[in-house]
């Protein structure tokens, strides 16, 4: 079971990344829990200075940008 | 270098050449559109207003496209992590100078202001140096630079960049010198981020950099096209209809109160550079002085109410007011200076 977290304080980009992640996970039928981390203090624990960031199994995979659907799917299926 | 990278550079060069050709023919095409296609009388108010819009809007959008693409590529070389590393533990004035310069090139959006602020302060970047970064980053903004270049020419761009940098350096230095750490929310210093592995930016390819440039174009142009259109439309309207000299009593250099007033009005106004620069160009044309207009523009861009509200989460009010006061004073000095010189 993959543990996916989207870090972001609620800016439009963060919402876009969450939506995209949900779509890709559903499409590639990856077994995962997706949650959103909005508290700044919790975000800082991951040492992230640019939101949104994508955290999979407690590792920061990407920060400060939104990947394309293809790129995200490749990233996630590589881990699964 | 990879073989396909040569092809990519070829595509970019080709694109730039096409761009230059189109840019060169914008004025004749705009004239043809107004004079021959719409059959408007040259010199009539409406004709000149339409001509202003039909020429300025595509010109500004083309400049935006070109510059944002290349700035987007350049920014892939500067990550917040690298900037932070460069600034760690720098206490002297060098830190403020570096932070201001890095603020110009490090990608940063206002929704990341808090994580960035925390990330800097926690790893030992002094408060004043962090502020130099936070001031320079929005103040010297590529959209504002392009618009100023398009509407005023490179001299104004030079004045804008150099005074903006000086304000960021000095304001940060003053904030550092005042030792205001006590007005940062105490929990800020209690977070200890886990050390994450350094992201490998070395493996980034030219293709990814170009992608980043293109993404920046789509994102920024998607956001600002309407403000640029509105700003230039207002400009075009005023261009034909507001009499020359209309602004002299309000924003002319002889009215001493004009500079502080413009700064005050600028703070709550919308923080987007795209709409404000065309309007400023018309203010100047109608008799407002350069210093006052520049102060107004800097205040709109650099002191934005939404950013203050975001920063309130980590900073106490006295520090926010000090920040506004120090930056506002800097902007006013620039305003008076230029009213005095010109």
mmCIF file of C-alpha atoms in Angstrom, chain B:
data_model
loop_
_atom_site.group_PDB
_atom_site.id
_atom_site.type_symbol
_atom_site.label_atom_id
_atom_site.label_comp_id
_atom_site.label_asym_id
_atom_site.label_seq_id
_atom_site.Cartn_x
_atom_site.Cartn_y
_atom_site.Cartn_z
ATOM 1 C CA UNK B 1 25.972 17.401 -25.185
ATOM 2 C CA UNK B 2 23.409 15.025 -26.583
ATOM 3 C CA UNK B 3 22.753 14.973 -30.311
ATOM 4 C CA UNK B 4 19.068 15.857 -29.941
ATOM 5 C CA UNK B 5 20.110 18.848 -27.826
ATOM 6 C CA UNK B 6 21.570 20.427 -30.960
ATOM 7 C CA UNK B 7 18.205 19.966 -32.643
ATOM 8 C CA UNK B 8 16.530 21.632 -29.667
ATOM 9 C CA UNK B 9 18.897 24.603 -29.784
ATOM 10 C CA UNK B 10 18.151 24.791 -33.503
ATOM 11 C CA UNK B 11 14.437 24.965 -32.797
ATOM 12 C CA UNK B 12 14.948 27.710 -30.227
ATOM 13 C CA UNK B 13 17.101 29.755 -32.607
ATOM 14 C CA UNK B 14 14.551 29.318 -35.394
ATOM 15 C CA UNK B 15 11.799 30.402 -33.050
ATOM 16 C CA UNK B 16 13.723 33.517 -32.043
ATOM 17 C CA UNK B 17 14.278 34.469 -35.694
ATOM 18 C CA UNK B 18 10.562 34.097 -36.499
ATOM 19 C CA UNK B 19 9.823 36.127 -33.377
ATOM 20 C CA UNK B 20 12.147 38.938 -34.488
ATOM 21 C CA UNK B 21 10.557 39.073 -37.951
ATOM 22 C CA UNK B 22 7.007 39.243 -36.570
ATOM 23 C CA UNK B 23 8.045 41.823 -33.949
ATOM 24 C CA UNK B 24 9.626 43.982 -36.630
ATOM 25 C CA UNK B 25 6.395 44.154 -38.631
ATOM 26 C CA UNK B 26 4.041 44.875 -35.725
ATOM 27 C CA UNK B 27 3.905 48.652 -36.249
ATOM 28 C CA UNK B 28 3.179 48.549 -40.031
ATOM 29 C CA UNK B 29 0.553 45.841 -39.480
ATOM 30 C CA UNK B 30 -1.098 47.885 -36.700
ATOM 31 C CA UNK B 31 -1.074 50.978 -38.949
ATOM 32 C CA UNK B 32 -2.517 48.990 -41.834
ATOM 33 C CA UNK B 33 -5.218 47.586 -39.535
ATOM 34 C CA UNK B 34 -6.288 51.035 -38.293
ATOM 35 C CA UNK B 35 -5.859 53.079 -41.488
ATOM 36 C CA UNK B 36 -6.774 50.681 -44.276
ATOM 37 C CA UNK B 37 -8.902 47.930 -42.773
ATOM 38 C CA UNK B 38 -10.955 50.002 -40.297
ATOM 39 C CA UNK B 39 -10.591 53.133 -42.490
ATOM 40 C CA UNK B 40 -10.201 55.414 -39.495
ATOM 41 C CA UNK B 41 -8.968 58.975 -39.846
ATOM 42 C CA UNK B 42 -5.335 59.191 -38.715
ATOM 43 C CA UNK B 43 -4.952 61.609 -35.825
ATOM 44 C CA UNK B 44 -8.559 61.265 -34.645
ATOM 45 C CA UNK B 45 -8.871 60.394 -30.960
ATOM 46 C CA UNK B 46 -10.532 57.036 -31.446
ATOM 47 C CA UNK B 47 -8.123 56.062 -34.227
ATOM 48 C CA UNK B 48 -5.096 56.834 -32.054
ATOM 49 C CA UNK B 49 -6.591 54.967 -29.074
ATOM 50 C CA UNK B 50 -7.218 51.894 -31.244
ATOM 51 C CA UNK B 51 -3.746 52.177 -32.773
ATOM 52 C CA UNK B 52 -2.181 52.306 -29.305
ATOM 53 C CA UNK B 53 -3.970 49.116 -28.257
ATOM 54 C CA UNK B 54 -3.515 47.179 -31.503
ATOM 55 C CA UNK B 55 0.215 47.879 -31.439
ATOM 56 C CA UNK B 56 1.028 47.749 -27.705
ATOM 57 C CA UNK B 57 -0.901 44.632 -26.766
ATOM 58 C CA UNK B 58 0.707 42.191 -29.244
ATOM 59 C CA UNK B 59 4.077 43.843 -28.627
ATOM 60 C CA UNK B 60 3.886 43.345 -24.871
ATOM 61 C CA UNK B 61 2.562 39.795 -25.212
ATOM 62 C CA UNK B 62 5.395 38.886 -27.588
ATOM 63 C CA UNK B 63 7.978 40.338 -25.210
ATOM 64 C CA UNK B 64 6.400 38.399 -22.347
ATOM 65 C CA UNK B 65 6.506 35.163 -24.330
ATOM 66 C CA UNK B 66 10.187 35.526 -25.176
ATOM 67 C CA UNK B 67 11.484 36.716 -21.823
ATOM 68 C CA UNK B 68 9.423 34.382 -19.643
ATOM 69 C CA UNK B 69 10.590 31.398 -21.686
ATOM 70 C CA UNK B 70 14.252 32.234 -21.172
ATOM 71 C CA UNK B 71 13.809 33.313 -17.555
ATOM 72 C CA UNK B 72 12.049 29.977 -16.989
ATOM 73 C CA UNK B 73 15.109 28.167 -18.362
ATOM 74 C CA UNK B 74 17.533 30.271 -16.315
ATOM 75 C CA UNK B 75 15.531 29.593 -13.167
ATOM 76 C CA UNK B 76 16.061 25.847 -13.455
ATOM 77 C CA UNK B 77 19.647 26.596 -12.408
ATOM 78 C CA UNK B 78 18.517 28.309 -9.205
ATOM 79 C CA UNK B 79 16.526 26.310 -6.640
ATOM 80 C CA UNK B 80 15.499 27.647 -3.229
ATOM 81 C CA UNK B 81 17.770 24.998 -1.668
ATOM 82 C CA UNK B 82 20.823 26.303 -3.482
ATOM 83 C CA UNK B 83 19.928 29.890 -2.648
ATOM 84 C CA UNK B 84 19.539 28.991 0.992
ATOM 85 C CA UNK B 85 22.875 27.230 1.019
ATOM 86 C CA UNK B 86 24.524 30.293 -0.461
ATOM 87 C CA UNK B 87 23.007 32.530 2.216
ATOM 88 C CA UNK B 88 23.472 30.382 5.323
ATOM 89 C CA UNK B 89 25.209 32.172 8.154
ATOM 90 C CA UNK B 90 26.000 35.326 6.191
ATOM 91 C CA UNK B 91 25.666 38.116 8.674
ATOM 92 C CA UNK B 92 27.318 41.078 7.092
ATOM 93 C CA UNK B 93 26.066 43.308 4.338
ATOM 94 C CA UNK B 94 27.324 40.793 1.748
ATOM 95 C CA UNK B 95 24.393 38.600 2.735
ATOM 96 C CA UNK B 96 21.894 41.333 1.914
ATOM 97 C CA UNK B 97 23.501 41.990 -1.450
ATOM 98 C CA UNK B 98 23.542 38.303 -2.372
ATOM 99 C CA UNK B 99 19.999 37.751 -1.137
ATOM 100 C CA UNK B 100 18.674 40.641 -3.223
ATOM 101 C CA UNK B 101 20.416 39.402 -6.359
ATOM 102 C CA UNK B 102 19.313 35.805 -5.792
ATOM 103 C CA UNK B 103 15.787 37.041 -5.111
ATOM 104 C CA UNK B 104 15.589 38.175 -8.715
ATOM 105 C CA UNK B 105 16.412 34.787 -10.222
ATOM 106 C CA UNK B 106 15.083 32.275 -7.701
ATOM 107 C CA UNK B 107 11.595 31.084 -8.631
ATOM 108 C CA UNK B 108 9.140 32.015 -5.907
ATOM 109 C CA UNK B 109 5.405 32.548 -5.724
ATOM 110 C CA UNK B 110 3.628 34.357 -2.917
ATOM 111 C CA UNK B 111 1.854 31.168 -1.789
ATOM 112 C CA UNK B 112 5.309 29.756 -0.975
ATOM 113 C CA UNK B 113 6.272 32.811 1.078
ATOM 114 C CA UNK B 114 5.803 31.050 4.427
ATOM 115 C CA UNK B 115 7.609 27.763 3.731
ATOM 116 C CA UNK B 116 10.413 29.746 2.131
ATOM 117 C CA UNK B 117 10.657 32.150 5.053
ATOM 118 C CA UNK B 118 10.688 29.259 7.548
ATOM 119 C CA UNK B 119 13.168 27.266 5.510
ATOM 120 C CA UNK B 120 15.569 30.199 5.383
ATOM 121 C CA UNK B 121 15.299 31.316 8.997
ATOM 122 C CA UNK B 122 15.590 27.813 10.443
ATOM 123 C CA UNK B 123 18.715 26.904 8.577
ATOM 124 C CA UNK B 124 20.442 29.985 9.936
ATOM 125 C CA UNK B 125 19.904 32.614 7.271
ATOM 126 C CA UNK B 126 19.694 35.863 9.292
ATOM 127 C CA UNK B 127 16.328 37.627 9.425
ATOM 128 C CA UNK B 128 17.541 40.749 7.619
ATOM 129 C CA UNK B 129 19.071 38.674 4.814
ATOM 130 C CA UNK B 130 15.835 36.692 4.466
ATOM 131 C CA UNK B 131 13.933 39.972 4.154
ATOM 132 C CA UNK B 132 16.255 41.220 1.425
ATOM 133 C CA UNK B 133 15.273 38.098 -0.500
ATOM 134 C CA UNK B 134 11.559 38.480 0.243
ATOM 135 C CA UNK B 135 11.597 42.115 -0.894
ATOM 136 C CA UNK B 136 13.676 41.693 -4.057
ATOM 137 C CA UNK B 137 11.845 38.637 -5.300
ATOM 138 C CA UNK B 138 8.427 40.186 -6.007
ATOM 139 C CA UNK B 139 9.731 43.724 -6.541
ATOM 140 C CA UNK B 140 11.996 42.889 -9.461
ATOM 141 C CA UNK B 141 9.617 40.902 -11.492
ATOM 142 C CA UNK B 142 10.096 39.830 -15.098
ATOM 143 C CA UNK B 143 6.609 40.936 -16.151
ATOM 144 C CA UNK B 144 7.243 44.443 -14.811
ATOM 145 C CA UNK B 145 10.640 44.542 -16.534
ATOM 146 C CA UNK B 146 9.164 43.587 -19.905
ATOM 147 C CA UNK B 147 6.312 46.069 -19.635
ATOM 148 C CA UNK B 148 8.646 48.877 -18.600
ATOM 149 C CA UNK B 149 10.946 48.043 -21.500
ATOM 150 C CA UNK B 150 8.060 47.920 -23.952
ATOM 151 C CA UNK B 151 6.481 51.171 -22.831
ATOM 152 C CA UNK B 152 9.441 53.298 -21.695
ATOM 153 C CA UNK B 153 12.672 51.790 -22.987
ATOM 154 C CA UNK B 154 15.711 50.269 -21.357
ATOM 155 C CA UNK B 155 16.793 53.339 -19.334
ATOM 156 C CA UNK B 156 13.713 53.042 -17.158
ATOM 157 C CA UNK B 157 14.280 49.298 -16.803
ATOM 158 C CA UNK B 158 17.786 50.021 -15.575
ATOM 159 C CA UNK B 159 16.537 52.597 -13.050
ATOM 160 C CA UNK B 160 13.846 50.208 -11.864
ATOM 161 C CA UNK B 161 16.158 47.219 -11.379
ATOM 162 C CA UNK B 162 18.963 49.173 -9.706
ATOM 163 C CA UNK B 163 16.733 51.126 -7.317
ATOM 164 C CA UNK B 164 14.707 47.977 -6.557
ATOM 165 C CA UNK B 165 17.909 46.124 -5.649
ATOM 166 C CA UNK B 166 19.153 48.985 -3.491
ATOM 167 C CA UNK B 167 15.835 49.129 -1.604
ATOM 168 C CA UNK B 168 15.901 45.360 -1.005
ATOM 169 C CA UNK B 169 19.512 45.447 0.226
ATOM 170 C CA UNK B 170 19.102 48.451 2.509
ATOM 171 C CA UNK B 171 15.666 47.503 3.873
ATOM 172 C CA UNK B 172 16.953 44.017 4.706
ATOM 173 C CA UNK B 173 20.069 45.487 6.292
ATOM 174 C CA UNK B 174 17.984 47.865 8.431
ATOM 175 C CA UNK B 175 15.682 45.056 9.550
ATOM 176 C CA UNK B 176 18.722 42.956 10.432
ATOM 177 C CA UNK B 177 20.339 45.831 12.273
ATOM 178 C CA UNK B 178 17.191 46.472 14.349
ATOM 179 C CA UNK B 179 17.354 42.845 15.624
ATOM 180 C CA UNK B 180 13.661 42.096 15.300
ATOM 181 C CA UNK B 181 13.853 38.322 15.856
ATOM 182 C CA UNK B 182 11.676 38.792 18.974
ATOM 183 C CA UNK B 183 8.739 39.637 16.703
ATOM 184 C CA UNK B 184 8.918 36.393 14.788
ATOM 185 C CA UNK B 185 6.379 33.900 16.137
ATOM 186 C CA UNK B 186 8.355 31.775 18.662
ATOM 187 C CA UNK B 187 7.324 28.399 17.237
ATOM 188 C CA UNK B 188 9.189 29.253 14.062
ATOM 189 C CA UNK B 189 12.492 28.483 15.741
ATOM 190 C CA UNK B 190 11.237 25.194 17.198
ATOM 191 C CA UNK B 191 10.768 23.291 13.985
ATOM 192 C CA UNK B 192 13.636 21.058 13.111
ATOM 193 C CA UNK B 193 13.161 19.638 9.664
ATOM 194 C CA UNK B 194 14.371 16.143 8.995
ATOM 195 C CA UNK B 195 17.327 16.118 6.725
ATOM 196 C CA UNK B 196 16.023 14.999 3.353
ATOM 197 C CA UNK B 197 18.322 13.812 0.644
ATOM 198 C CA UNK B 198 19.484 16.519 -1.714
ATOM 199 C CA UNK B 199 17.462 16.404 -4.868
ATOM 200 C CA UNK B 200 19.614 15.550 -7.818
ATOM 201 C CA UNK B 201 19.395 18.609 -10.013
ATOM 202 C CA UNK B 202 22.592 17.655 -11.813
ATOM 203 C CA UNK B 203 20.784 15.159 -14.023
ATOM 204 C CA UNK B 204 18.390 17.749 -15.392
ATOM 205 C CA UNK B 205 18.453 17.725 -19.181
ATOM 206 C CA UNK B 206 18.040 20.503 -21.700
ATOM 207 C CA UNK B 207 14.657 19.017 -22.593
ATOM 208 C CA UNK B 208 13.492 19.426 -18.991
ATOM 209 C CA UNK B 209 14.819 22.990 -18.837
ATOM 210 C CA UNK B 210 12.956 23.876 -22.022
ATOM 211 C CA UNK B 211 9.862 22.239 -20.595
ATOM 212 C CA UNK B 212 10.240 24.413 -17.493
ATOM 213 C CA UNK B 213 10.551 27.529 -19.668
ATOM 214 C CA UNK B 214 7.464 26.559 -21.606
ATOM 215 C CA UNK B 215 5.516 25.775 -18.418
ATOM 216 C CA UNK B 216 6.416 29.218 -17.066
ATOM 217 C CA UNK B 217 5.133 30.824 -20.276
ATOM 218 C CA UNK B 218 1.825 28.963 -20.075
ATOM 219 C CA UNK B 219 1.374 29.696 -16.396
ATOM 220 C CA UNK B 220 2.289 33.390 -16.365
ATOM 221 C CA UNK B 221 0.671 34.328 -19.675
ATOM 222 C CA UNK B 222 -2.439 32.369 -18.716
ATOM 223 C CA UNK B 223 -2.614 34.474 -15.574
ATOM 224 C CA UNK B 224 -1.688 37.944 -16.829
ATOM 225 C CA UNK B 225 -3.053 38.233 -20.398
ATOM 226 C CA UNK B 226 -6.317 39.714 -19.176
ATOM 227 C CA UNK B 227 -4.618 42.252 -16.882
ATOM 228 C CA UNK B 228 -2.274 43.322 -19.635
ATOM 229 C CA UNK B 229 -5.294 43.739 -21.953
ATOM 230 C CA UNK B 230 -7.212 45.734 -19.333
ATOM 231 C CA UNK B 231 -4.216 47.883 -18.437
ATOM 232 C CA UNK B 232 -3.434 48.682 -22.061
ATOM 233 C CA UNK B 233 -7.140 49.278 -22.840
ATOM 234 C CA UNK B 234 -7.331 51.799 -19.980
ATOM 235 C CA UNK B 235 -4.071 53.241 -21.269
ATOM 236 C CA UNK B 236 -5.433 53.437 -24.817
ATOM 237 C CA UNK B 237 -8.622 55.120 -23.633
ATOM 238 C CA UNK B 238 -6.720 57.713 -21.627
ATOM 239 C CA UNK B 239 -4.243 58.081 -24.477
ATOM 240 C CA UNK B 240 -6.831 59.621 -26.779
ATOM 241 C CA UNK B 241 -9.172 61.296 -24.337
ATOM 242 C CA UNK B 242 -7.487 62.526 -21.160
ATOM 243 C CA UNK B 243 -5.871 65.907 -21.854
ATOM 244 C CA UNK B 244 -2.107 66.233 -21.667
ATOM 245 C CA UNK B 245 -1.074 67.738 -18.350
ATOM 246 C CA UNK B 246 -4.142 66.418 -16.540
ATOM 247 C CA UNK B 247 -2.102 64.705 -13.818
ATOM 248 C CA UNK B 248 0.289 67.573 -13.096
ATOM 249 C CA UNK B 249 -1.472 68.975 -10.013
ATOM 250 C CA UNK B 250 -1.975 65.523 -8.450
ATOM 251 C CA UNK B 251 1.149 63.591 -9.371
ATOM 252 C CA UNK B 252 3.485 66.242 -10.749
ATOM 253 C CA UNK B 253 6.894 66.781 -9.138
ATOM 254 C CA UNK B 254 5.903 70.150 -7.627
ATOM 255 C CA UNK B 255 3.306 68.535 -5.338
ATOM 256 C CA UNK B 256 5.436 67.378 -2.375
ATOM 257 C CA UNK B 257 2.689 65.095 -0.994
ATOM 258 C CA UNK B 258 2.357 63.181 -4.263
ATOM 259 C CA UNK B 259 5.095 60.648 -3.448
ATOM 260 C CA UNK B 260 3.855 59.458 -0.012
ATOM 261 C CA UNK B 261 0.283 59.548 -1.295
ATOM 262 C CA UNK B 262 1.114 57.294 -4.245
ATOM 263 C CA UNK B 263 2.888 54.844 -1.935
ATOM 264 C CA UNK B 264 -0.110 54.739 0.420
ATOM 265 C CA UNK B 265 -2.570 54.226 -2.417
ATOM 266 C CA UNK B 266 -0.335 51.547 -3.902
ATOM 267 C CA UNK B 267 -0.283 49.233 -0.854
ATOM 268 C CA UNK B 268 -3.873 47.908 -0.940
ATOM 269 C CA UNK B 269 -4.021 47.832 -4.751
ATOM 270 C CA UNK B 270 -3.816 44.565 -6.605
ATOM 271 C CA UNK B 271 -0.269 43.301 -6.635
ATOM 272 C CA UNK B 272 -0.039 42.317 -10.284
ATOM 273 C CA UNK B 273 2.576 44.169 -12.323
ATOM 274 C CA UNK B 274 0.842 43.337 -15.589
ATOM 275 C CA UNK B 275 -2.053 45.733 -15.185
ATOM 276 C CA UNK B 276 -0.277 48.546 -13.409
ATOM 277 C CA UNK B 277 2.607 49.351 -15.746
ATOM 278 C CA UNK B 278 0.478 50.359 -18.789
ATOM 279 C CA UNK B 279 -1.528 52.627 -16.509
ATOM 280 C CA UNK B 280 1.644 54.146 -15.101
ATOM 281 C CA UNK B 281 2.839 54.838 -18.647
ATOM 282 C CA UNK B 282 -0.310 56.854 -19.272
ATOM 283 C CA UNK B 283 0.034 58.703 -15.943
ATOM 284 C CA UNK B 284 3.473 59.846 -17.033
ATOM 285 C CA UNK B 285 2.262 60.830 -20.470
ATOM 286 C CA UNK B 286 -0.461 62.943 -18.907
ATOM 287 C CA UNK B 287 1.911 64.873 -16.701
ATOM 288 C CA UNK B 288 2.685 62.720 -13.652
ATOM 289 C CA UNK B 289 6.379 62.864 -12.786
ATOM 290 C CA UNK B 290 8.657 59.852 -13.214
ATOM 291 C CA UNK B 291 9.613 59.592 -9.531
ATOM 292 C CA UNK B 292 6.030 59.661 -8.310
ATOM 293 C CA UNK B 293 4.919 57.120 -10.902
ATOM 294 C CA UNK B 294 7.852 54.838 -10.125
ATOM 295 C CA UNK B 295 7.064 55.044 -6.399
ATOM 296 C CA UNK B 296 3.443 54.203 -7.091
ATOM 297 C CA UNK B 297 4.374 51.182 -9.197
ATOM 298 C CA UNK B 298 6.930 49.846 -6.714
ATOM 299 C CA UNK B 299 4.452 50.207 -3.883
ATOM 300 C CA UNK B 300 1.793 48.284 -5.809
ATOM 301 C CA UNK B 301 4.194 45.478 -6.693
ATOM 302 C CA UNK B 302 6.380 45.178 -3.582
ATOM 303 C CA UNK B 303 3.981 45.963 -0.754
ATOM 304 C CA UNK B 304 0.975 43.772 -1.262
ATOM 305 C CA UNK B 305 -1.721 43.320 1.309
ATOM 306 C CA UNK B 306 -2.324 39.613 0.530
ATOM 307 C CA UNK B 307 1.345 38.822 1.150
ATOM 308 C CA UNK B 308 1.255 40.689 4.477
ATOM 309 C CA UNK B 309 -1.744 38.626 5.518
ATOM 310 C CA UNK B 310 0.097 35.425 4.627
ATOM 311 C CA UNK B 311 3.207 36.566 6.507
ATOM 312 C CA UNK B 312 1.110 37.395 9.581
ATOM 313 C CA UNK B 313 1.126 33.649 10.325
ATOM 314 C CA UNK B 314 4.830 33.766 11.138
ATOM 315 C CA UNK B 315 5.497 37.408 11.964
ATOM 316 C CA UNK B 316 4.003 39.596 14.663
ATOM 317 C CA UNK B 317 2.330 42.844 13.672
ATOM 318 C CA UNK B 318 5.158 45.183 14.813
ATOM 319 C CA UNK B 319 7.533 43.374 12.462
ATOM 320 C CA UNK B 320 5.072 43.544 9.578
ATOM 321 C CA UNK B 321 4.613 47.280 10.161
ATOM 322 C CA UNK B 322 8.367 47.756 10.385
ATOM 323 C CA UNK B 323 8.682 45.887 7.097
ATOM 324 C CA UNK B 324 6.064 48.121 5.438
ATOM 325 C CA UNK B 325 7.627 51.225 7.000
ATOM 326 C CA UNK B 326 11.194 50.433 5.944
ATOM 327 C CA UNK B 327 10.302 49.382 2.392
ATOM 328 C CA UNK B 328 7.809 52.254 2.034
ATOM 329 C CA UNK B 329 10.459 54.764 3.154
ATOM 330 C CA UNK B 330 12.920 53.312 0.656
ATOM 331 C CA UNK B 331 10.377 53.653 -2.144
ATOM 332 C CA UNK B 332 9.611 57.240 -1.149
ATOM 333 C CA UNK B 333 13.305 58.136 -1.186
ATOM 334 C CA UNK B 334 13.505 56.716 -4.720
ATOM 335 C CA UNK B 335 10.427 58.741 -5.689
ATOM 336 C CA UNK B 336 11.805 62.031 -4.346
ATOM 337 C CA UNK B 337 15.236 61.307 -5.776
ATOM 338 C CA UNK B 338 13.877 60.882 -9.291
ATOM 339 C CA UNK B 339 11.546 63.854 -9.033
ATOM 340 C CA UNK B 340 14.578 65.868 -8.025
ATOM 341 C CA UNK B 341 16.860 64.554 -10.796
ATOM 342 C CA UNK B 342 14.379 64.805 -13.667
#
